[in-house]
Amino acid sequence: MSQIKENLLRVTERIEKAARRVGRDPKEIKLVAVSKTVEAARVKEAIEAGVSILGENYVQEAQKKIEEIGRSVAWHFIGHLQSNKAKYAVRIFDMIHSIDSLTLAEELNRRAEQVGQVAKVMIEVNISGEATKFGTDEEKVFSIVRRILNLGHLSLEGLMTMPPYFDLPEMSRPYYTKLRELKERMVREGIPLKELSMGMSNDFEIAIEEGATYVRVGTAIFGERKQKT
Ligand SMILES: *Cc1c(COP(=O)(O)O)cnc(C)c1O
């Protein structure tokens, strides 16, 4: 069996175990295989092994790979998106996880309208770990979310976060708890969000315990990246 296939099996098992631990159906959790810096041949290997969603951080890199690999799988954008790349992003990605400003949302909406599409997006929330800072960022997210709901060519699917890196996965938990609580609060206030995109190679089990519906896993599937990004 190829290394990638073996890794994928192990990740899938870990996802299932984490889900069961907290009484969730493992099918609720979708795996985004993060393929930034990974060459097309190895991405194809992952697809043959069963991966169905790829996550990319750079528009140009993704564009090339998609040309070579095709659209039998879904391509998600998970990196920082510059407004001047919005017009490409709406065309090539099935989902954008990382909207971090209203300006970007409006530009994506405009570009989606031009090509007659509705772009699926999530908002990236910068969760502050400190209880004392509770509130401010959340309020800003609420106002962005409300504005986005009025943009006819964006479909707001959920929230995404990326905590600082910790060696101890358990340290990520408070960030994931907060994102889940934020989503729950929005749902209570009538904002229909479905998804929580959270959890990476070293902490996706914690994220699943806290409610993740998308986990974004690179290293645990493809091995260490040469360039650290
Ligand atoms: C690179 C990246 C990941 C995957 O990180 P791994 O630790 O390799 O699993 C997930 N999310 C984002 C936003 C990333 O940039």
PDB file of C-alpha atoms and ligand atoms in Angstrom:
ATOM      1  CA  MET A   1       0.000   0.000   0.000  1.00  0.00           C
ATOM      2  CA  SER A   2       1.292   3.507  -0.774  1.00  0.00           C
ATOM      3  CA  GLN A   3       2.367   5.737   2.080  1.00  0.00           C
ATOM      4  CA  ILE A   4      -0.336   8.260   1.257  1.00  0.00           C
ATOM      5  CA  LYS A   5      -3.009   5.586   1.293  1.00  0.00           C
ATOM      6  CA  GLU A   6      -1.744   4.268   4.606  1.00  0.00           C
ATOM      7  CA  ASN A   7      -1.728   7.782   6.072  1.00  0.00           C
ATOM      8  CA  LEU A   8      -5.216   8.423   4.784  1.00  0.00           C
ATOM      9  CA  LEU A   9      -6.527   5.246   6.375  1.00  0.00           C
ATOM     10  CA  ARG A  10      -4.997   6.228   9.678  1.00  0.00           C
ATOM     11  CA  VAL A  11      -6.472   9.739   9.519  1.00  0.00           C
ATOM     12  CA  THR A  12      -9.893   8.336   8.647  1.00  0.00           C
ATOM     13  CA  GLU A  13      -9.717   5.978  11.612  1.00  0.00           C
ATOM     14  CA  ARG A  14      -8.758   8.802  13.914  1.00  0.00           C
ATOM     15  CA  ILE A  15     -11.675  10.894  12.628  1.00  0.00           C
ATOM     16  CA  GLU A  16     -14.083   8.026  13.286  1.00  0.00           C
ATOM     17  CA  LYS A  17     -12.766   7.396  16.777  1.00  0.00           C
ATOM     18  CA  ALA A  18     -12.919  11.048  17.751  1.00  0.00           C
ATOM     19  CA  ALA A  19     -16.488  11.313  16.455  1.00  0.00           C
ATOM     20  CA  ARG A  20     -17.622   8.214  18.323  1.00  0.00           C
ATOM     21  CA  ARG A  21     -16.037   9.423  21.569  1.00  0.00           C
ATOM     22  CA  VAL A  22     -18.496  12.291  21.637  1.00  0.00           C
ATOM     23  CA  GLY A  23     -21.451  10.439  20.111  1.00  0.00           C
ATOM     24  CA  ARG A  24     -21.238  12.036  16.656  1.00  0.00           C
ATOM     25  CA  ASP A  25     -21.805  10.307  13.339  1.00  0.00           C
ATOM     26  CA  PRO A  26     -18.392  10.197  11.595  1.00  0.00           C
ATOM     27  CA  LYS A  27     -20.179  10.997   8.313  1.00  0.00           C
ATOM     28  CA  GLU A  28     -20.804  14.519   9.603  1.00  0.00           C
ATOM     29  CA  ILE A  29     -17.088  15.204   9.312  1.00  0.00           C
ATOM     30  CA  LYS A  30     -15.638  16.020   5.917  1.00  0.00           C
ATOM     31  CA  LEU A  31     -11.928  15.680   5.323  1.00  0.00           C
ATOM     32  CA  VAL A  32     -10.166  18.419   3.377  1.00  0.00           C
ATOM     33  CA  ALA A  33      -6.792  17.057   2.273  1.00  0.00           C
ATOM     34  CA  VAL A  34      -4.509  20.089   2.298  1.00  0.00           C
ATOM     35  CA  SER A  35      -2.306  19.821  -0.775  1.00  0.00           C
ATOM     36  CA  LYS A  36      -0.399  23.125  -0.769  1.00  0.00           C
ATOM     37  CA  THR A  37       3.155  22.585  -2.073  1.00  0.00           C
ATOM     38  CA  VAL A  38       2.296  18.947  -2.899  1.00  0.00           C
ATOM     39  CA  GLU A  39       2.938  18.091  -6.544  1.00  0.00           C
ATOM     40  CA  ALA A  40       0.129  16.894  -8.794  1.00  0.00           C
ATOM     41  CA  ALA A  41       1.300  13.270  -8.994  1.00  0.00           C
ATOM     42  CA  ARG A  42       1.044  12.859  -5.228  1.00  0.00           C
ATOM     43  CA  VAL A  43      -2.285  14.646  -5.133  1.00  0.00           C
ATOM     44  CA  LYS A  44      -3.544  12.127  -7.697  1.00  0.00           C
ATOM     45  CA  GLU A  45      -2.333   9.343  -5.441  1.00  0.00           C
ATOM     46  CA  ALA A  46      -4.421  10.757  -2.624  1.00  0.00           C
ATOM     47  CA  ILE A  47      -7.458  10.946  -4.893  1.00  0.00           C
ATOM     48  CA  GLU A  48      -6.980   7.322  -5.898  1.00  0.00           C
ATOM     49  CA  ALA A  49      -6.775   6.477  -2.202  1.00  0.00           C
ATOM     50  CA  GLY A  50     -10.177   8.077  -1.661  1.00  0.00           C
ATOM     51  CA  VAL A  51      -9.712  11.795  -0.976  1.00  0.00           C
ATOM     52  CA  SER A  52     -12.603  13.838  -2.383  1.00  0.00           C
ATOM     53  CA  ILE A  53     -11.847  17.391  -1.229  1.00  0.00           C
ATOM     54  CA  LEU A  54      -8.525  19.153  -1.758  1.00  0.00           C
ATOM     55  CA  GLY A  55      -7.528  22.296   0.123  1.00  0.00           C
ATOM     56  CA  GLU A  56      -5.189  24.849  -1.454  1.00  0.00           C
ATOM     57  CA  ASN A  57      -3.649  28.078  -0.118  1.00  0.00           C
ATOM     58  CA  TYR A  58      -2.443  29.782  -3.293  1.00  0.00           C
ATOM     59  CA  VAL A  59      -4.616  30.634  -6.273  1.00  0.00           C
ATOM     60  CA  GLN A  60      -1.957  30.191  -8.957  1.00  0.00           C
ATOM     61  CA  GLU A  61      -0.650  26.926  -7.579  1.00  0.00           C
ATOM     62  CA  ALA A  62      -4.179  25.580  -7.365  1.00  0.00           C
ATOM     63  CA  GLN A  63      -5.019  26.720 -10.876  1.00  0.00           C
ATOM     64  CA  LYS A  64      -2.154  24.707 -12.328  1.00  0.00           C
ATOM     65  CA  LYS A  65      -3.008  21.615 -10.326  1.00  0.00           C
ATOM     66  CA  ILE A  66      -6.670  21.788 -11.232  1.00  0.00           C
ATOM     67  CA  GLU A  67      -5.769  21.988 -14.920  1.00  0.00           C
ATOM     68  CA  GLU A  68      -3.698  18.867 -14.561  1.00  0.00           C
ATOM     69  CA  ILE A  69      -5.914  16.882 -12.207  1.00  0.00           C
ATOM     70  CA  GLY A  70      -9.404  18.016 -13.112  1.00  0.00           C
ATOM     71  CA  ARG A  71     -12.651  18.349 -11.265  1.00  0.00           C
ATOM     72  CA  SER A  72     -13.579  14.849 -10.221  1.00  0.00           C
ATOM     73  CA  VAL A  73     -12.877  16.177  -6.729  1.00  0.00           C
ATOM     74  CA  ALA A  74     -13.865  19.406  -4.971  1.00  0.00           C
ATOM     75  CA  TRP A  75     -11.275  22.171  -4.602  1.00  0.00           C
ATOM     76  CA  HIS A  76     -11.447  24.381  -1.529  1.00  0.00           C
ATOM     77  CA  PHE A  77      -9.502  27.556  -0.886  1.00  0.00           C
ATOM     78  CA  ILE A  78      -8.188  27.794   2.675  1.00  0.00           C
ATOM     79  CA  GLY A  79      -5.441  30.436   2.521  1.00  0.00           C
ATOM     80  CA  HIS A  80      -5.357  34.197   2.700  1.00  0.00           C
ATOM     81  CA  LEU A  81      -7.142  35.568  -0.344  1.00  0.00           C
ATOM     82  CA  GLN A  82      -6.160  38.922  -1.808  1.00  0.00           C
ATOM     83  CA  SER A  83      -9.004  40.892  -3.325  1.00  0.00           C
ATOM     84  CA  ASN A  84      -7.248  41.067  -6.693  1.00  0.00           C
ATOM     85  CA  LYS A  85      -7.428  37.253  -6.916  1.00  0.00           C
ATOM     86  CA  ALA A  86     -11.126  37.125  -6.127  1.00  0.00           C
ATOM     87  CA  LYS A  87     -12.175  36.833  -9.752  1.00  0.00           C
ATOM     88  CA  TYR A  88     -10.079  33.689 -10.229  1.00  0.00           C
ATOM     89  CA  ALA A  89     -11.046  32.272  -6.871  1.00  0.00           C
ATOM     90  CA  VAL A  90     -14.786  32.318  -7.575  1.00  0.00           C
ATOM     91  CA  ARG A  91     -14.231  30.504 -10.835  1.00  0.00           C
ATOM     92  CA  ILE A  92     -11.974  27.738  -9.653  1.00  0.00           C
ATOM     93  CA  PHE A  93     -12.962  26.924  -6.066  1.00  0.00           C
ATOM     94  CA  ASP A  94     -16.023  25.083  -4.838  1.00  0.00           C
ATOM     95  CA  MET A  95     -15.693  26.679  -1.408  1.00  0.00           C
ATOM     96  CA  ILE A  96     -13.692  29.501   0.139  1.00  0.00           C
ATOM     97  CA  HIS A  97     -13.042  28.884   3.846  1.00  0.00           C
ATOM     98  CA  SER A  98     -11.215  32.066   4.635  1.00  0.00           C
ATOM     99  CA  ILE A  99     -13.160  35.293   4.191  1.00  0.00           C
ATOM    100  CA  ASP A 100     -11.540  37.704   6.595  1.00  0.00           C
ATOM    101  CA  SER A 101     -13.028  41.060   5.686  1.00  0.00           C
ATOM    102  CA  LEU A 102     -16.168  42.629   4.344  1.00  0.00           C
ATOM    103  CA  THR A 103     -14.156  44.151   1.504  1.00  0.00           C
ATOM    104  CA  LEU A 104     -13.121  40.701   0.331  1.00  0.00           C
ATOM    105  CA  ALA A 105     -16.687  39.397   0.692  1.00  0.00           C
ATOM    106  CA  GLU A 106     -18.027  42.253  -1.424  1.00  0.00           C
ATOM    107  CA  GLU A 107     -15.411  41.710  -4.105  1.00  0.00           C
ATOM    108  CA  LEU A 108     -16.157  37.980  -4.245  1.00  0.00           C
ATOM    109  CA  ASN A 109     -19.850  38.752  -4.466  1.00  0.00           C
ATOM    110  CA  ARG A 110     -19.256  41.143  -7.349  1.00  0.00           C
ATOM    111  CA  ARG A 111     -17.104  38.637  -9.199  1.00  0.00           C
ATOM    112  CA  ALA A 112     -19.550  35.799  -8.606  1.00  0.00           C
ATOM    113  CA  GLU A 113     -22.353  37.952  -9.953  1.00  0.00           C
ATOM    114  CA  GLN A 114     -20.351  38.670 -13.127  1.00  0.00           C
ATOM    115  CA  VAL A 115     -20.061  34.975 -13.893  1.00  0.00           C
ATOM    116  CA  GLY A 116     -23.589  34.164 -12.746  1.00  0.00           C
ATOM    117  CA  GLN A 117     -22.590  32.031  -9.792  1.00  0.00           C
ATOM    118  CA  VAL A 118     -23.237  31.791  -6.089  1.00  0.00           C
ATOM    119  CA  ALA A 119     -19.958  31.275  -4.241  1.00  0.00           C
ATOM    120  CA  LYS A 120     -19.925  29.158  -1.094  1.00  0.00           C
ATOM    121  CA  VAL A 121     -17.924  30.822   1.635  1.00  0.00           C
ATOM    122  CA  MET A 122     -17.009  30.655   5.292  1.00  0.00           C
ATOM    123  CA  ILE A 123     -15.791  33.409   7.566  1.00  0.00           C
ATOM    124  CA  GLU A 124     -12.398  33.058   9.169  1.00  0.00           C
ATOM    125  CA  VAL A 125     -12.643  34.130  12.790  1.00  0.00           C
ATOM    126  CA  ASN A 126      -9.616  35.230  14.725  1.00  0.00           C
ATOM    127  CA  ILE A 127     -10.506  33.762  18.087  1.00  0.00           C
ATOM    128  CA  SER A 128      -8.726  35.397  20.968  1.00  0.00           C
ATOM    129  CA  GLY A 129      -7.551  32.869  23.513  1.00  0.00           C
ATOM    130  CA  GLU A 130      -7.855  35.239  26.419  1.00  0.00           C
ATOM    131  CA  ALA A 131     -11.118  35.343  28.282  1.00  0.00           C
ATOM    132  CA  THR A 132     -10.568  39.049  28.983  1.00  0.00           C
ATOM    133  CA  LYS A 133     -10.780  39.881  25.296  1.00  0.00           C
ATOM    134  CA  PHE A 134     -14.082  38.071  24.936  1.00  0.00           C
ATOM    135  CA  GLY A 135     -16.603  39.993  22.907  1.00  0.00           C
ATOM    136  CA  THR A 136     -14.959  42.508  20.615  1.00  0.00           C
ATOM    137  CA  ASP A 137     -13.945  40.229  17.754  1.00  0.00           C
ATOM    138  CA  GLU A 138     -17.170  38.321  18.018  1.00  0.00           C
ATOM    139  CA  GLU A 139     -19.207  41.475  17.595  1.00  0.00           C
ATOM    140  CA  LYS A 140     -17.245  42.369  14.492  1.00  0.00           C
ATOM    141  CA  VAL A 141     -17.904  38.904  13.075  1.00  0.00           C
ATOM    142  CA  PHE A 142     -21.617  39.355  13.723  1.00  0.00           C
ATOM    143  CA  SER A 143     -21.735  42.557  11.746  1.00  0.00           C
ATOM    144  CA  ILE A 144     -19.762  41.054   8.838  1.00  0.00           C
ATOM    145  CA  VAL A 145     -22.032  38.013   8.838  1.00  0.00           C
ATOM    146  CA  ARG A 146     -25.149  40.163   8.731  1.00  0.00           C
ATOM    147  CA  ARG A 147     -23.794  42.138   5.787  1.00  0.00           C
ATOM    148  CA  ILE A 148     -22.785  38.981   3.924  1.00  0.00           C
ATOM    149  CA  LEU A 149     -26.273  37.550   4.305  1.00  0.00           C
ATOM    150  CA  ASN A 150     -27.444  40.435   2.144  1.00  0.00           C
ATOM    151  CA  LEU A 151     -25.009  39.645  -0.671  1.00  0.00           C
ATOM    152  CA  GLY A 152     -26.993  37.685  -3.227  1.00  0.00           C
ATOM    153  CA  HIS A 153     -24.075  35.880  -4.829  1.00  0.00           C
ATOM    154  CA  LEU A 154     -22.487  34.493  -1.683  1.00  0.00           C
ATOM    155  CA  SER A 155     -23.788  31.512   0.238  1.00  0.00           C
ATOM    156  CA  LEU A 156     -22.533  31.671   3.807  1.00  0.00           C
ATOM    157  CA  GLU A 157     -21.871  28.112   4.935  1.00  0.00           C
ATOM    158  CA  GLY A 158     -20.114  28.519   8.258  1.00  0.00           C
ATOM    159  CA  LEU A 159     -17.135  29.649  10.300  1.00  0.00           C
ATOM    160  CA  MET A 160     -13.462  28.738  10.137  1.00  0.00           C
ATOM    161  CA  THR A 161     -10.612  29.268  12.558  1.00  0.00           C
ATOM    162  CA  MET A 162      -6.933  28.509  12.911  1.00  0.00           C
ATOM    163  CA  PRO A 163      -5.487  28.737  16.418  1.00  0.00           C
ATOM    164  CA  PRO A 164      -1.815  29.444  17.049  1.00  0.00           C
ATOM    165  CA  TYR A 165       0.348  26.346  16.800  1.00  0.00           C
ATOM    166  CA  PHE A 166       0.710  24.305  20.001  1.00  0.00           C
ATOM    167  CA  ASP A 167       2.699  21.114  20.473  1.00  0.00           C
ATOM    168  CA  LEU A 168      -0.014  19.956  22.839  1.00  0.00           C
ATOM    169  CA  PRO A 169      -3.237  19.507  20.823  1.00  0.00           C
ATOM    170  CA  GLU A 170      -5.337  19.969  23.945  1.00  0.00           C
ATOM    171  CA  MET A 171      -4.226  23.619  24.006  1.00  0.00           C
ATOM    172  CA  SER A 172      -6.304  24.261  20.871  1.00  0.00           C
ATOM    173  CA  ARG A 173      -9.528  23.215  22.560  1.00  0.00           C
ATOM    174  CA  PRO A 174     -10.586  26.620  23.961  1.00  0.00           C
ATOM    175  CA  TYR A 175     -10.367  28.124  20.457  1.00  0.00           C
ATOM    176  CA  TYR A 176     -12.538  25.408  18.989  1.00  0.00           C
ATOM    177  CA  THR A 177     -15.020  25.616  21.844  1.00  0.00           C
ATOM    178  CA  LYS A 178     -15.340  29.344  21.244  1.00  0.00           C
ATOM    179  CA  LEU A 179     -15.921  28.956  17.522  1.00  0.00           C
ATOM    180  CA  ARG A 180     -18.636  26.376  18.185  1.00  0.00           C
ATOM    181  CA  GLU A 181     -20.287  28.646  20.750  1.00  0.00           C
ATOM    182  CA  LEU A 182     -20.141  31.549  18.343  1.00  0.00           C
ATOM    183  CA  LYS A 183     -21.853  29.488  15.662  1.00  0.00           C
ATOM    184  CA  GLU A 184     -24.479  28.304  18.154  1.00  0.00           C
ATOM    185  CA  ARG A 185     -25.158  31.878  19.148  1.00  0.00           C
ATOM    186  CA  MET A 186     -25.604  32.874  15.511  1.00  0.00           C
ATOM    187  CA  VAL A 187     -27.943  29.977  14.853  1.00  0.00           C
ATOM    188  CA  ARG A 188     -30.025  31.010  17.895  1.00  0.00           C
ATOM    189  CA  GLU A 189     -30.263  34.486  16.420  1.00  0.00           C
ATOM    190  CA  GLY A 190     -31.613  33.100  13.177  1.00  0.00           C
ATOM    191  CA  ILE A 191     -28.402  33.011  11.111  1.00  0.00           C
ATOM    192  CA  PRO A 192     -28.438  29.639   9.356  1.00  0.00           C
ATOM    193  CA  LEU A 193     -24.821  28.415   9.541  1.00  0.00           C
ATOM    194  CA  LYS A 194     -24.068  24.737   8.993  1.00  0.00           C
ATOM    195  CA  GLU A 195     -20.327  24.293   8.978  1.00  0.00           C
ATOM    196  CA  LEU A 196     -17.370  24.599  11.324  1.00  0.00           C
ATOM    197  CA  SER A 197     -14.005  24.370   9.558  1.00  0.00           C
ATOM    198  CA  MET A 198     -11.453  23.675  12.267  1.00  0.00           C
ATOM    199  CA  GLY A 199      -8.704  21.210  13.128  1.00  0.00           C
ATOM    200  CA  MET A 200      -5.378  20.394  11.442  1.00  0.00           C
ATOM    201  CA  SER A 201      -2.998  17.444  11.491  1.00  0.00           C
ATOM    202  CA  ASN A 202      -1.974  17.796  15.097  1.00  0.00           C
ATOM    203  CA  ASP A 203      -5.317  18.641  16.680  1.00  0.00           C
ATOM    204  CA  PHE A 204      -8.209  17.553  14.467  1.00  0.00           C
ATOM    205  CA  GLU A 205      -9.504  15.087  17.040  1.00  0.00           C
ATOM    206  CA  ILE A 206      -9.978  17.911  19.540  1.00  0.00           C
ATOM    207  CA  ALA A 207     -11.737  19.962  16.856  1.00  0.00           C
ATOM    208  CA  ILE A 208     -14.075  17.044  16.093  1.00  0.00           C
ATOM    209  CA  GLU A 209     -14.908  16.684  19.772  1.00  0.00           C
ATOM    210  CA  GLU A 210     -15.825  20.373  19.693  1.00  0.00           C
ATOM    211  CA  GLY A 211     -18.051  20.077  16.624  1.00  0.00           C
ATOM    212  CA  ALA A 212     -15.905  20.436  13.493  1.00  0.00           C
ATOM    213  CA  THR A 213     -17.679  19.520  10.251  1.00  0.00           C
ATOM    214  CA  TYR A 214     -14.603  20.154   8.080  1.00  0.00           C
ATOM    215  CA  VAL A 215     -11.088  19.225   9.205  1.00  0.00           C
ATOM    216  CA  ARG A 216      -8.153  20.488   7.135  1.00  0.00           C
ATOM    217  CA  VAL A 217      -5.357  17.932   7.205  1.00  0.00           C
ATOM    218  CA  GLY A 218      -2.106  18.202   5.254  1.00  0.00           C
ATOM    219  CA  THR A 219       0.976  16.780   6.946  1.00  0.00           C
ATOM    220  CA  ALA A 220      -0.763  13.716   8.369  1.00  0.00           C
ATOM    221  CA  ILE A 221      -1.719  12.693   4.820  1.00  0.00           C
ATOM    222  CA  PHE A 222       1.121  13.928   2.602  1.00  0.00           C
ATOM    223  CA  GLY A 223       3.989  14.005   5.101  1.00  0.00           C
ATOM    224  CA  GLU A 224       6.086  17.018   6.072  1.00  0.00           C
ATOM    225  CA  ARG A 225       6.099  19.852   3.559  1.00  0.00           C
ATOM    226  CA  LYS A 226       9.470  20.935   2.181  1.00  0.00           C
ATOM    227  CA  GLN A 227       8.631  24.591   2.424  1.00  0.00           C
ATOM    228  CA  LYS A 228       7.015  25.345   5.751  1.00  0.00           C
ATOM    229  CA  THR A 229       3.876  27.321   4.970  1.00  0.00           C
TER     230      THR A 229
HETATM  231  C1  LIG B   1      -1.473  24.268   5.876  1.00  0.00           C
HETATM  232  C2  LIG B   1      -2.831  24.437   6.450  1.00  0.00           C
HETATM  233  C3  LIG B   1      -3.524  23.360   7.034  1.00  0.00           C
HETATM  234  C4  LIG B   1      -2.942  21.961   7.176  1.00  0.00           C
HETATM  235  O1  LIG B   1      -1.925  21.950   8.124  1.00  0.00           O
HETATM  236  P1  LIG B   1      -1.268  20.551   8.582  1.00  0.00           P
HETATM  237  O2  LIG B   1      -0.678  20.872   9.906  1.00  0.00           O
HETATM  238  O3  LIG B   1      -0.238  20.210   7.568  1.00  0.00           O
HETATM  239  O4  LIG B   1      -2.332  19.548   8.669  1.00  0.00           O
HETATM  240  C5  LIG B   1      -4.811  23.596   7.499  1.00  0.00           C
HETATM  241  N1  LIG B   1      -5.387  24.808   7.408  1.00  0.00           N
HETATM  242  C6  LIG B   1      -4.753  25.864   6.871  1.00  0.00           C
HETATM  243  C7  LIG B   1      -5.455  27.170   6.812  1.00  0.00           C
HETATM  244  C8  LIG B   1      -3.450  25.718   6.389  1.00  0.00           C
HETATM  245  O5  LIG B   1      -2.835  26.788   5.863  1.00  0.00           O
END
